[in-house]
Amino acid sequence: HSLLAARAAEELHSFKKRAAGEPKFRFFLAVGFLRPHVPFCAPRSKYALYEGTLPPHASPPESMPYVAFYDSEEITNFPDVKEGYHGKEVMPGVRLSDSKTRDFRRGYYASVSHVDDKVGEVMAALEETGFATSTMVVLWGDHGFSLGDGGMWAKKSLTEVALATPLIVHVPGMFPNGGLRTSAYTELTDIFPTVAALAAKVDVPSCPAGAAQLETKTCTMGRSLVPLMKREDGAESRFDASFSQYARGADGPAEPSACLTGGEHCFMGYSVATRHEGKAYRYTEWVSYNKEGALDLGSGTVPAWEMVYGREMYDHEEDAGEHVNLAKENAAAGSVQEALAAKLHKGPGTGGGWGPWSSRGLATRTYTEAEKQRFKKVLEALEKTTNKFRGEEIGRASCRERV
């Protein structure tokens, strides 16, 4: 990371020399730091800033479906951890030991502080070169990270702690009286149209619906954040939801994965964070992901909303940590869940929706009796697995303090 920050500073100084001979010189510089990511290796001085802590809630949410639970293989796949744990996957209710939990959490915070220093070095170079007064800066992370929260580690889930991520946008002169913090729902897909609008003065068109999206040269499935940043009337109400998706069955040695080929062993989780009647919620459905309705491309996959392996609904007003799953099966679903499900199925508000298939009715079809029986067997197996709770400990941490 020190080398990367130094290289970024070097690039900025080279840009300064070019700008001296090119009055209309413009640049785009992307600087990507790996940390915080496993293994949690950071300078000893950063580890010294923190004491290890335990998560306030280390058990899976009450009534969480098994398919939603992540087995934390990003942690357990490290050789020394796997050896100490005898290669078993992490099941709901299984926890790392308290000592290893403290080690890992401390390491994550140390890694964040290390990267914070490196970002500071890049920003200092921006000041030194004189570009700070004319350069738009976006600081963001590609995902959140579970640190034992809900019994899970790392990023591969649809929980709030794994999905929420920092997003800071700086535009010189735009906020002379201080910055703006918003509670509106934003997405990482919003970065591209925002940068294009503010740095290049280009309004990127919203992607069209249906298969035309695949033929469109340049479009966005995000929304420019400029109306929010300019505090336009009604802007926050237009940013009323954020959508995410993550697969189960996409990992492993098989190439290509079932989630790309439309195989039988892929479940796709679709999630929306939004407000309903003034209250904040997260609603998620884990559904069968199959290759029916493959557009006109010969292959492709769509979600089967009728084949649901698990539902989650969390009241973020009363349960911000997502400890109790309120979702019910269809027959028992209340009006709030029905409204959230309708918004989820509709998908993002931009023209492209969930993707090329989303406006063509491809996710709704009649299933054969054989397909229904196969679905039932998989569902029964998942429910059986959900009930297996063990209380074992995982072995040694995989990365100690490093100078």
PDB file of C-alpha atoms in Angstrom, residues 52-60 95 98 101-102 105 109 145-153 161 319-323:
ATOM      1  CA  GLY A  52      -9.630  -6.515  20.410  1.00  0.00           C
ATOM      2  CA  THR A  53     -13.396  -6.426  20.944  1.00  0.00           C
ATOM      3  CA  LEU A  54     -16.251  -8.864  20.539  1.00  0.00           C
ATOM      4  CA  PRO A  55     -19.296  -8.224  18.318  1.00  0.00           C
ATOM      5  CA  PRO A  56     -22.429  -7.225  20.271  1.00  0.00           C
ATOM      6  CA  HIS A  57     -24.432  -9.963  18.533  1.00  0.00           C
ATOM      7  CA  ALA A  58     -22.547 -13.035  17.353  1.00  0.00           C
ATOM      8  CA  SER A  59     -25.517 -15.307  16.682  1.00  0.00           C
ATOM      9  CA  PRO A  60     -27.420 -15.505  13.376  1.00  0.00           C
ATOM     10  CA  ARG A  95     -18.214 -19.199  16.279  1.00  0.00           C
ATOM     11  CA  ASP A  98     -13.209 -15.182  21.615  1.00  0.00           C
ATOM     12  CA  THR A 101     -12.462 -12.973  17.190  1.00  0.00           C
ATOM     13  CA  ARG A 102     -10.623 -10.215  19.052  1.00  0.00           C
ATOM     14  CA  ARG A 105     -11.430  -7.484  14.615  1.00  0.00           C
ATOM     15  CA  TYR A 109      -9.383  -1.862  12.329  1.00  0.00           C
ATOM     16  CA  PHE A 145     -17.520  -6.445   6.046  1.00  0.00           C
ATOM     17  CA  SER A 146     -18.915  -8.664   8.758  1.00  0.00           C
ATOM     18  CA  LEU A 147     -16.639  -9.054  11.770  1.00  0.00           C
ATOM     19  CA  GLY A 148     -18.407 -11.889  13.510  1.00  0.00           C
ATOM     20  CA  ASP A 149     -21.702  -9.997  13.345  1.00  0.00           C
ATOM     21  CA  GLY A 150     -24.519 -12.523  13.155  1.00  0.00           C
ATOM     22  CA  GLY A 151     -21.933 -15.299  13.320  1.00  0.00           C
ATOM     23  CA  MET A 152     -20.528 -14.393   9.887  1.00  0.00           C
ATOM     24  CA  TRP A 153     -17.258 -12.989   8.585  1.00  0.00           C
ATOM     25  CA  VAL A 161     -23.188  -4.730   7.621  1.00  0.00           C
ATOM     26  CA  ASP A 319     -33.738  -3.538  14.767  1.00  0.00           C
ATOM     27  CA  ALA A 320     -30.875  -1.769  12.989  1.00  0.00           C
ATOM     28  CA  GLY A 321     -28.548  -4.695  13.697  1.00  0.00           C
ATOM     29  CA  GLU A 322     -30.888  -7.140  11.930  1.00  0.00           C
ATOM     30  CA  HIS A 323     -31.305  -9.594  14.790  1.00  0.00           C
TER      31      HIS A 323
END
